[in-house]
XYZ file of C-alpha atoms in Angstrom:
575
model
C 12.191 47.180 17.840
C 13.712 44.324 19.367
C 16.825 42.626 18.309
C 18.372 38.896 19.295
C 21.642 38.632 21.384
C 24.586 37.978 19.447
C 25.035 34.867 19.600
C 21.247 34.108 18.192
C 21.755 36.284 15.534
C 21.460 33.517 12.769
C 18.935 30.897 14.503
C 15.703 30.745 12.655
C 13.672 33.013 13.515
C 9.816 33.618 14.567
C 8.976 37.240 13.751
C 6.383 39.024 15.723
C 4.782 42.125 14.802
C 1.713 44.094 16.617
C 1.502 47.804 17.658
C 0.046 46.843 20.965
C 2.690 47.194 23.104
C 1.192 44.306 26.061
C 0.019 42.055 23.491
C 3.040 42.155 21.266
C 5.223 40.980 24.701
C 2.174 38.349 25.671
C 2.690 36.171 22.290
C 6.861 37.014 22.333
C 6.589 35.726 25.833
C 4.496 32.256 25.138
C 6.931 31.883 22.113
C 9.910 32.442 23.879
C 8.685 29.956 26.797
C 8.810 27.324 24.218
C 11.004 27.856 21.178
C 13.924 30.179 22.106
C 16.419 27.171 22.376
C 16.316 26.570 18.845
C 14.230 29.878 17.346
C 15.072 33.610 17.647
C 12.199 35.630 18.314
C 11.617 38.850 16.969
C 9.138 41.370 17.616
C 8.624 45.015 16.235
C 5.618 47.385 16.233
C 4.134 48.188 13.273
C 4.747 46.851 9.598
C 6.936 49.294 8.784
C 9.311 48.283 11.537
C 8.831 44.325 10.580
C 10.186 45.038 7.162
C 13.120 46.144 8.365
C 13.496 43.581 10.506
C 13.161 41.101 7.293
C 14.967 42.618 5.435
C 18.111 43.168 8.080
C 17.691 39.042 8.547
C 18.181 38.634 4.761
C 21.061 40.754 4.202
C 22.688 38.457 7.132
C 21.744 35.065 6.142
C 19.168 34.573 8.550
C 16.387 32.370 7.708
C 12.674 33.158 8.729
C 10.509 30.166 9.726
C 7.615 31.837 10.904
C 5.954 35.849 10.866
C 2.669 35.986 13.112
C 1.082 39.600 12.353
C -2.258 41.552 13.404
C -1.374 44.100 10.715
C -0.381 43.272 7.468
C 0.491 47.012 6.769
C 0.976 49.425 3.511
C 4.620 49.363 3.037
C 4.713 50.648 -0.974
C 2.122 50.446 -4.013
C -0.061 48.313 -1.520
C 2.684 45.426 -0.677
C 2.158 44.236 2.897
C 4.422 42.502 5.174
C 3.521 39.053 4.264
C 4.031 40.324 0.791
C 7.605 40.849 1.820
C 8.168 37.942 3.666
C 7.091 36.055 0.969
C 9.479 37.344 -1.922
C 12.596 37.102 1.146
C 11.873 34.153 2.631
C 9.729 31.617 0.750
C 9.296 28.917 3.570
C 8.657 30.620 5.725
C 4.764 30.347 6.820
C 2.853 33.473 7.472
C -0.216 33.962 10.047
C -2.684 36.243 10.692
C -2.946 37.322 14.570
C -6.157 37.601 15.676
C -8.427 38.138 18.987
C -10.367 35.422 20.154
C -13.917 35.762 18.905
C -12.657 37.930 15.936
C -14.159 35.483 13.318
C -16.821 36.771 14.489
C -16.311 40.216 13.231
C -17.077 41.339 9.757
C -14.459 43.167 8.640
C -11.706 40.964 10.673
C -13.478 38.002 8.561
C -13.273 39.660 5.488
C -9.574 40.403 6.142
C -8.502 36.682 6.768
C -10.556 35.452 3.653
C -9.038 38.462 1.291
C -5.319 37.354 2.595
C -6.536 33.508 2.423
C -7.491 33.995 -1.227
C -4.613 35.723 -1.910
C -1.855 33.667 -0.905
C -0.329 36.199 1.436
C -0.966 34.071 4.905
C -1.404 30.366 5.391
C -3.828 30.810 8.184
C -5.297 33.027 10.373
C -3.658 32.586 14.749
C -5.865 33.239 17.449
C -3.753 35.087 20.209
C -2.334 33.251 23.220
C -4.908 34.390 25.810
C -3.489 32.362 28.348
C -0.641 30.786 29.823
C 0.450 28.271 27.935
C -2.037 28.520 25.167
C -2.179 24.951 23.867
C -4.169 25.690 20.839
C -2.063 28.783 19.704
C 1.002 26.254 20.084
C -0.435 23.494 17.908
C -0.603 26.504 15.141
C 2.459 27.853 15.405
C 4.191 23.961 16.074
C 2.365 23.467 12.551
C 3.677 26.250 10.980
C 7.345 25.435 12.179
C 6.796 21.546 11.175
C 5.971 22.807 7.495
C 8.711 25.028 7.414
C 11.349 22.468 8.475
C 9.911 20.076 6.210
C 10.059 22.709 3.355
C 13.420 24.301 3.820
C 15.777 21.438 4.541
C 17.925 22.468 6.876
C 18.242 19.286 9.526
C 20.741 16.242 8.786
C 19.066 14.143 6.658
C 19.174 9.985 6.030
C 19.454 10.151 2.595
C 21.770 12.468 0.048
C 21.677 12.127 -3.260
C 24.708 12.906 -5.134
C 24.567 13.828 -9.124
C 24.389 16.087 -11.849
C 21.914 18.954 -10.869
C 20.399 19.118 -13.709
C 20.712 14.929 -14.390
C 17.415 13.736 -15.645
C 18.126 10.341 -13.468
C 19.077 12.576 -10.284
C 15.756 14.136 -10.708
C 13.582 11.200 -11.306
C 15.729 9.373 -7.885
C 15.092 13.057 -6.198
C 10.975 12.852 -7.091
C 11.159 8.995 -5.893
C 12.221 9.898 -2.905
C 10.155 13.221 -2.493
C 6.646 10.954 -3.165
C 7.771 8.086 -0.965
C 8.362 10.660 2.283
C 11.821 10.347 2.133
C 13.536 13.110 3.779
C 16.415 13.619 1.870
C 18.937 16.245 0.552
C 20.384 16.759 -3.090
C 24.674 17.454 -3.646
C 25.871 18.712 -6.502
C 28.586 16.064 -7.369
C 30.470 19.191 -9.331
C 30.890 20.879 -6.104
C 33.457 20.195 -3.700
C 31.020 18.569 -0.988
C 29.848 16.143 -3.783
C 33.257 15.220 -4.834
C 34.249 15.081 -1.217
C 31.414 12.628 -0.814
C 31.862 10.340 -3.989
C 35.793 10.122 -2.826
C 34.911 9.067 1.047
C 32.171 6.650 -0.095
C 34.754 5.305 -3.455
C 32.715 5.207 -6.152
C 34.135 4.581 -9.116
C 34.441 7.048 -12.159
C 30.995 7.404 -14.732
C 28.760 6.425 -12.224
C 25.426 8.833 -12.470
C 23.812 9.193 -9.449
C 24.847 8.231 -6.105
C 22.686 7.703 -3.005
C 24.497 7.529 0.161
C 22.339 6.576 2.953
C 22.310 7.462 6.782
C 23.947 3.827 8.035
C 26.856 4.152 5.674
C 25.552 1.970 2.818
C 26.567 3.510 -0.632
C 24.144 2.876 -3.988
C 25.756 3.478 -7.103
C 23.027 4.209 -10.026
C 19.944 2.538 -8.204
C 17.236 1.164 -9.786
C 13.717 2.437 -8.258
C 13.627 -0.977 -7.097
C 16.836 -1.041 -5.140
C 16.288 2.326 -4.041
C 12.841 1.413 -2.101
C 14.574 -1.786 -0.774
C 17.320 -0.424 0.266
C 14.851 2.227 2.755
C 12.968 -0.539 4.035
C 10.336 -0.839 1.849
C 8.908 -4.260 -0.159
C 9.258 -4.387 -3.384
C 8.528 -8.437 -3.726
C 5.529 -10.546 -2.787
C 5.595 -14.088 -2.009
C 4.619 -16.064 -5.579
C 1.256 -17.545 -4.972
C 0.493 -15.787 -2.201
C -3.338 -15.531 -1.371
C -5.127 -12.254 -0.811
C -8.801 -11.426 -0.141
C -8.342 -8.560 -1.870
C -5.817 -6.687 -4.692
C -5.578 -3.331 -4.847
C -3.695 -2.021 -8.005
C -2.755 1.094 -7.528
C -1.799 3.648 -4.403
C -3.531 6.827 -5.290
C -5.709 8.366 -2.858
C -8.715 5.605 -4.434
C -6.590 3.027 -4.017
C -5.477 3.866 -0.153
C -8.890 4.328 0.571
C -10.207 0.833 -0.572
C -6.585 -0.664 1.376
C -7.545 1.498 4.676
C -11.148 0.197 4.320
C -10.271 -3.539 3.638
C -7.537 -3.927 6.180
C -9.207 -2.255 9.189
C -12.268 -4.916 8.018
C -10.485 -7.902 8.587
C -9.953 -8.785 4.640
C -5.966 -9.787 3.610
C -5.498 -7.010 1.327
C -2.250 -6.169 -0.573
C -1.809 -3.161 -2.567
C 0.412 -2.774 -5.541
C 2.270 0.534 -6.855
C 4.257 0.540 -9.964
C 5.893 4.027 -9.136
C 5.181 5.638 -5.468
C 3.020 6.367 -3.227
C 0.386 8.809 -3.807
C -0.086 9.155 -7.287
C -0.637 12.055 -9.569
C -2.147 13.806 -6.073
C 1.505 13.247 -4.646
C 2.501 15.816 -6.692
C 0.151 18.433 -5.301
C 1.821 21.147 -3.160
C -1.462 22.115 -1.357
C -5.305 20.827 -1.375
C -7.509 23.464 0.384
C -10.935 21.983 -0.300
C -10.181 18.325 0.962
C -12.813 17.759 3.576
C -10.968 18.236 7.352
C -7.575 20.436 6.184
C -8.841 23.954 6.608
C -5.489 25.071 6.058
C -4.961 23.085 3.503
C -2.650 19.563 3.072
C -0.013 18.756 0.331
C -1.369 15.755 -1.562
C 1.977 13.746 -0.491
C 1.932 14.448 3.219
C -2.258 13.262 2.511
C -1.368 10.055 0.638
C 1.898 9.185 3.204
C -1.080 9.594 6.239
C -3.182 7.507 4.438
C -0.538 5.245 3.727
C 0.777 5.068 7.436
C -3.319 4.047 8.562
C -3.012 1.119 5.893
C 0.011 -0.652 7.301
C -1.236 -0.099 10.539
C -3.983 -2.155 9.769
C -2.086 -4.844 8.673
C -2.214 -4.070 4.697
C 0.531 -5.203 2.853
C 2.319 -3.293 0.122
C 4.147 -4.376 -3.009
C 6.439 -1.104 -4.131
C 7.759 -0.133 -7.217
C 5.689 -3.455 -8.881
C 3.528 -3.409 -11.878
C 0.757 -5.197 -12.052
C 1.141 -7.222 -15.694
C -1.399 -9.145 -16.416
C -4.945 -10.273 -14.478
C -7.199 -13.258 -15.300
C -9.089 -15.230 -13.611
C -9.062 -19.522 -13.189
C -10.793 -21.933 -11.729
C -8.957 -21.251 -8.423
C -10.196 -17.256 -8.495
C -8.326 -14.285 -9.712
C -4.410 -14.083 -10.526
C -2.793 -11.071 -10.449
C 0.929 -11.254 -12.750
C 3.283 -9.052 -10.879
C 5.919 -9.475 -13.342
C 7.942 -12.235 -15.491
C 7.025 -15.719 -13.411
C 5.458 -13.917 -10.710
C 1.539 -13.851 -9.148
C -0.625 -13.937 -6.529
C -3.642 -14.907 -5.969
C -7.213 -13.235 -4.978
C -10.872 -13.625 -4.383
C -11.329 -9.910 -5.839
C -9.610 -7.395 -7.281
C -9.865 -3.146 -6.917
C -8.287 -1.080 -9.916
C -6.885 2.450 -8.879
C -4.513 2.406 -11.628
C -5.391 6.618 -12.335
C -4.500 8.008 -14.859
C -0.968 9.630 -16.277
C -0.251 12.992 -17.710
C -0.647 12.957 -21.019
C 2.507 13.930 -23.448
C 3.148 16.584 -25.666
C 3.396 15.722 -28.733
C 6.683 17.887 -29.584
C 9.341 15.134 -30.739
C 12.399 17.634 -30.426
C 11.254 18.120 -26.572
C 11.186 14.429 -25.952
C 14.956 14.599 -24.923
C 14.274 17.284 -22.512
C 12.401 15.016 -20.716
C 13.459 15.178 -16.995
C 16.154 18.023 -18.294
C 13.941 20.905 -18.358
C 10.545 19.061 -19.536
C 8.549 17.399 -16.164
C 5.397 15.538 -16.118
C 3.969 16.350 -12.869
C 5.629 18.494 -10.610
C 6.945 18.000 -6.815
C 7.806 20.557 -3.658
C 11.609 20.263 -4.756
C 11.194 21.330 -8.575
C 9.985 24.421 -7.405
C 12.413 25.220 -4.950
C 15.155 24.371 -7.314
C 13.829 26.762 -9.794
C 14.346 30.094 -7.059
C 14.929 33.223 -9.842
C 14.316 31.075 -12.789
C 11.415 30.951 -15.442
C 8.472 28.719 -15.303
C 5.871 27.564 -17.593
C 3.547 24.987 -16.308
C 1.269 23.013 -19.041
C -2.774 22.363 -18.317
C -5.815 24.233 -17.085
C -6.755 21.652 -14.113
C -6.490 21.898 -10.195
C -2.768 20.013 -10.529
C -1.674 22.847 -12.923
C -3.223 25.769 -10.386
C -1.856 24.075 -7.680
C 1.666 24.062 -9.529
C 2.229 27.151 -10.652
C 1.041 28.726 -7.633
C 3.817 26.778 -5.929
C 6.079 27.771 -8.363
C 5.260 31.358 -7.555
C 6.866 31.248 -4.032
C 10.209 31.107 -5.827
C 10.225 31.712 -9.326
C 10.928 35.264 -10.838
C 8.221 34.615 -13.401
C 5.776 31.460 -13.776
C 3.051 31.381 -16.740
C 0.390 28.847 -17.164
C -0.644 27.935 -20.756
C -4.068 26.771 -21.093
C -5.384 25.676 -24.365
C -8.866 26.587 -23.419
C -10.372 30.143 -23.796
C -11.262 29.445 -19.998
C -10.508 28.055 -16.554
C -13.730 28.022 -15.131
C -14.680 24.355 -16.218
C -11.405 23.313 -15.790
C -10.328 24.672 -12.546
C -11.482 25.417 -9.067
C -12.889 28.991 -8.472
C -10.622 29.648 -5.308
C -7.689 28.774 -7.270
C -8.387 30.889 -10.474
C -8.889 33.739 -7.584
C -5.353 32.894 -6.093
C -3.373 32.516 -9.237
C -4.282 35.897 -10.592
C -3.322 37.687 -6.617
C -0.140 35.286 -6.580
C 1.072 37.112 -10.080
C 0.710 34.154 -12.531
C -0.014 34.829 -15.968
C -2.249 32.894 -17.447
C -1.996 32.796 -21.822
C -5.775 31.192 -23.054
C -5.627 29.552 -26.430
C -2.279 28.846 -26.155
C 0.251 25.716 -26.602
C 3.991 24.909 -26.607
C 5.644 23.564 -29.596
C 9.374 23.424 -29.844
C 11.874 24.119 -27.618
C 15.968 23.789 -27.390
C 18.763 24.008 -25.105
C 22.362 23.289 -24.854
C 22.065 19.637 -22.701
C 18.737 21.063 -21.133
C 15.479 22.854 -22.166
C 16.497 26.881 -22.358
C 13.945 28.283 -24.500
C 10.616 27.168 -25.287
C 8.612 27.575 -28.238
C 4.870 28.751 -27.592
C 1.845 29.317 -30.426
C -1.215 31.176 -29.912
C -3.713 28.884 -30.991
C -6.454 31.608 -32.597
C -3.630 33.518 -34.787
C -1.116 31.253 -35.213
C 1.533 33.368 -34.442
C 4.704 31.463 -32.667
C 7.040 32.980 -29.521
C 10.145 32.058 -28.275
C 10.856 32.579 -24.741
C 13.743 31.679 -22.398
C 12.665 29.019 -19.630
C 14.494 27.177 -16.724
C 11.663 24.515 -16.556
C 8.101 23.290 -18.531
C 5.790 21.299 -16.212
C 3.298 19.604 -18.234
C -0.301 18.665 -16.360
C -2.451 17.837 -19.254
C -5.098 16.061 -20.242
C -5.409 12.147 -18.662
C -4.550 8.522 -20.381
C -5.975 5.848 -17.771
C -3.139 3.053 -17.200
C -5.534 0.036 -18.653
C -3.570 -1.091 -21.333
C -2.603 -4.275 -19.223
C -6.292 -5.000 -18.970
C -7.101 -8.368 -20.510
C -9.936 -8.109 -23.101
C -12.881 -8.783 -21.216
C -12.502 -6.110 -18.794
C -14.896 -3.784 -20.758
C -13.221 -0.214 -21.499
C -14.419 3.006 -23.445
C -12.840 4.316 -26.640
C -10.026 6.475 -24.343
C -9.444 3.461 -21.874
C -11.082 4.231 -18.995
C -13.175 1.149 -17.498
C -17.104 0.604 -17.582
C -18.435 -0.297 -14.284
C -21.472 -0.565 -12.701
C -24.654 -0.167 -15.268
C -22.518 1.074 -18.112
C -21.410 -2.748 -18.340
C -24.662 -3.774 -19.340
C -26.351 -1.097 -21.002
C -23.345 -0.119 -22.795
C -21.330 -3.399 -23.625
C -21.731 -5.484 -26.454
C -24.860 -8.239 -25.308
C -23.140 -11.077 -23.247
C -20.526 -8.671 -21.480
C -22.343 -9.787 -18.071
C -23.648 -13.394 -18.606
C -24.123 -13.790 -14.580
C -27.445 -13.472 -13.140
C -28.313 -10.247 -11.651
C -26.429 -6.905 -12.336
C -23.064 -6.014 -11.571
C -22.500 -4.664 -8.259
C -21.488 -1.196 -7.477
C -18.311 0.104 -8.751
C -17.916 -3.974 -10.535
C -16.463 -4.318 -14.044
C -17.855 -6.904 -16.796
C -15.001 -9.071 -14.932
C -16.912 -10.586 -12.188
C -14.921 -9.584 -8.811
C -13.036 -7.351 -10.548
C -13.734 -3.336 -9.129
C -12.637 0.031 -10.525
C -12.456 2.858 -8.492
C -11.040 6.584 -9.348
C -9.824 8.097 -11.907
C -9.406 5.075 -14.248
C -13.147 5.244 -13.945
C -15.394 6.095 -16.854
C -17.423 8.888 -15.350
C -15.460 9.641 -12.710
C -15.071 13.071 -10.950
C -11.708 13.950 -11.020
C -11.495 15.238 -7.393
C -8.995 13.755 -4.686
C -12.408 13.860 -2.311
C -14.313 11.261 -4.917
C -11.657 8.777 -5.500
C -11.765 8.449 -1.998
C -15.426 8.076 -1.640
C -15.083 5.974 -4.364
C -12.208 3.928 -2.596
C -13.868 3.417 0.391
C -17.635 2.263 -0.779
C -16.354 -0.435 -3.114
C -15.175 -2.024 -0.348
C -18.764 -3.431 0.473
C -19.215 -4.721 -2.781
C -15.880 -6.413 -2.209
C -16.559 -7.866 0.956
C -19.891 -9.697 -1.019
C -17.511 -11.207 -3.526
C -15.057 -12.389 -1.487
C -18.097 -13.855 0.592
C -19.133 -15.835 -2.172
C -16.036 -16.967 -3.056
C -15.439 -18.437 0.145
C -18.916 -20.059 0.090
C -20.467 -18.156 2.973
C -22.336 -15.100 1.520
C -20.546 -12.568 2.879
C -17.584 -11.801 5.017
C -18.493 -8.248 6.124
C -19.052 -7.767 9.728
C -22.553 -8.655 10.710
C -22.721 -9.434 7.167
């Protein structure tokens, strides 16, 4: 077994384990080539070897970014070495080393979808094969990416200063986490934090503190000032003109902006909270079209984002859309007390929001120890603790498995008997080989804590019978309530909300909810112009995937209303 110098005994490393003795030096040599001045690299020969390796880089300090192995070995009761690297180090990313070809093989297959489904590797490597392999360094530069994202370690140009368990420090912290904000949390009862509230003077009482990387100091932002203040718009011109509205910045939404923009239509989007959505708060997709490895839904939305301002879309942050009517002049959109713009159409993707539970003694726990939704940094903040996550749906799956990486314990409650109509197959495999419990039938009810949730209160719907169990965190993921309560009444909606579009106007609105000739167009409301798209959608599929489908076809109906309304048919290319 190999061991770094001295003086690298603490870089991050990149452990590398395979029991051919030529091979083992090929991929320590490619790695070496290219990382070693800022990565250790580590090799040993069998699994056995690797896990003391691990575990001699825990006992030190030493962080582990990445561990490529073509073994994953039988080190006790069936525990492998990703197993192990996984409870040490929960960054780090793990990879299965393979031969070139080898997907090809049955049983080497069969190994990399076992592990996949699993949870114990993030992706299978192919093995440098030559000198420098390219595509074995865009896998490993991934991995390394992911992990540096994950774990925090680099300056960062915001630090957020408050109470660690502050509800307002976590809703600034999840802000900034949805928006791509790189950023870094200080406990202000620690002596950094009060090292850092006494450079930057800020006065006594204050709550939370964000100091950003030019110096400038905000005392108890408002989400408002906070996106300003990183360079983001928050206002829009009153009266501006648009082509087209977009309300909302869920994956839907970015799909209609990145659709409209790159087609030549002005096209401003609107976002009452941050980018993304509820799918912001998704650690990892695996079945969106394109990520084989999978993508979390706010590195997915922030992409998306990025390819709408390149195109020339403009943004509104942190603004909620008020009111919507239209006049003679076309459509107004209210963006607040004396404020509107104009349009020749409009494109709801207002989604939908988690719906509550309806426990009054846990309301306030909210944001101290309760969560709706659930982001990359409530997990890691939760290392040793006790999790329950709320809902049977892909979010909930996704969550608790991401919980898992740290957590000592994590236990979904589903009210349903059942995931299978709820959830995803490959995550109802992965939940049960990550160690989640899952508890059918079941429901939380009470809770208490001294300043923050401690224990929570849990029924089992079939008996009756109540439990009370310590917790360090509920994240709720139920249910859906579309945001259309804004809605003026002739935009048509169902009993729950969600907007009629399409057919449904006509054959299921009251007679005169479409006095136009012909029938709505695709994806329309009974508001002419007006287009819903997503999850605020009534029949909908509640898939990432379709709201972008959804997103992106509308925008051809769009372009034929927009036409009209500036008198020339159509303003679609070729159109």
């Amino acid at each position: 077994m190999s061991t770094p110098p001295p003086e690298r005994s603490l870089a991050p490393a990149i452990v590398v384990c395979s029991g051919v003795a030529e091979r083992r030096a090929a991929v320590v040599a490619q790695l070496e080539e290219r990382y070693a001045s800022r990565y250790a690299v580590l090799s040993a020969p069998t699994p056995s070897d690797t896990a003391d390796l691990l575990g001699d880089a825990a006992r030190r300090g030493q962080q582990v970014a990445v561990l490529l192995s073509d073994d994953p070995g039988d080190l006790d009761g069936g525990r492998t070495v990703f197993r192990l690297a996984s409870e040490l180090f929960p960054d780090a990313r793990r990879g299965l080393l393979v031969e070139w070809g080898a997907w090809g093989d049955r049983d080497t297959a069969d190994l990399v979808l076992r592990l996949m489904a699993e949870g114990q590797i993030d992706y299978y490597v192919i093995r440098p094969w030559h000198s420098p392999d390219e595509y074995f360094h865009r896998t490993v530069t991934e991995f390394l990416v992911e992990w540096d994202r994950a774990i925090g370690l680099r300056p960062r140009e915001v630090s957020v200063v408050g109470e660690r368990m502050g509800a307002r420090s976590h809703e600034v912290r999840r802000l900034l986490a949805h928006s791509g904000i790189p950023h870094r949390f200080v406990d202000r009862s620690t002596s950094e934090g009060e090292e850092l509230l006494h450079e930057a003077h800020v006065p006594s009482g204050s709550d939370t503190v964000v100091l950003l990387h030019d110096g400038r100091v905000l005392v108890d932002p408002t989400d408002a000032e906070l996106a300003a203040a990183y360079g983001l718009v928050v206002h829009v011109d009153d009266d501006a003109e648009f082509d087209v509205v977009v309300v909302g910045a869920g994956p839907a939404g970015l799909a209609a902006a990145v659709y409209a923009s790159s087609e030549g239509l002005r096209t401003l989007v609107v976002e009452r909270s941050s980018i993304g959505g509820q799918a912001a708060s998704s650690s990892l997709i695996r079945n969106y079209l394109g990520f084989s490895r999978g993508i979390s839904g706010a590195e997915l939305t922030q992409r998306a984002y990025q390819q709408a301002w390149v195109f020339g879309c403009q943004f509104a942050h942190v603004t909620s859309a008020a009111s919507l009517e239209r006049t003679e002049e076309g459509l107004v959109v209210g963006l607040g007390p004396g404020h509107r713009v104009r349009c020749a159409s409009v494109v709801l993707a207002t989604g939908v929001s988690y719906r509550r539970l309806d426990v009054p003694e846990l309301e306030r726990y909210e944001s101290a120890g309760v969560y709706y939704g659930a982001s990359a940094f409530d997990a890691r903040g939760l290392r040793g603790g006790r999790v329950h996550v709320v809902g049977g749906g892909n979010s909930a799956g996704q969550a608790a498995l991401h919980f898992a990486r740290y957590a000592r314990q994590v236990t979904l409650l589903v009210r349903q008997a059942s995931l299978a109509a709820s959830m995803s197959q490959y995550l109802i495999d992965t939940l049960a080989a990550a160690g989640v419990v899952v508890r059918f039938r079941s429901a939380v009810v009470g809770g208490d804590g001294a300043g923050r949730l401690q224990r929570v209160v849990i029924r089992d719907l079939d008996t009756g019978a109540s439990s009370d169990e310590p917790t360090d965190g509920v994240f709720v993921l139920i249910g859906a309530l579309p945001r259309t309560q804004w809605l003026p009444d002739p935009v048509l909606r169902d009993e729950w909300g969600y907007v009629l579009t399409g057919a449904d106007v006509v054959e299921d609105g009251p007679r005169g909810a479409w006095p136009h000739e012909g029938a709505p167009l695709p994806l329309e409301t009974s508001l002419r112009g007006v287009f819903a798209v997503g999850d605020v959608r009534r029949g909908s599929v509640k898939r990432v995937a379709s709201a972008v489908g959804e997103g992106s076809v509308v925008v051809t109906s769009v372009h034929q209303r927009v036409g009209e309304a500036a008198g020339i048919g159509s303003t679609r290319p070729g159109g």
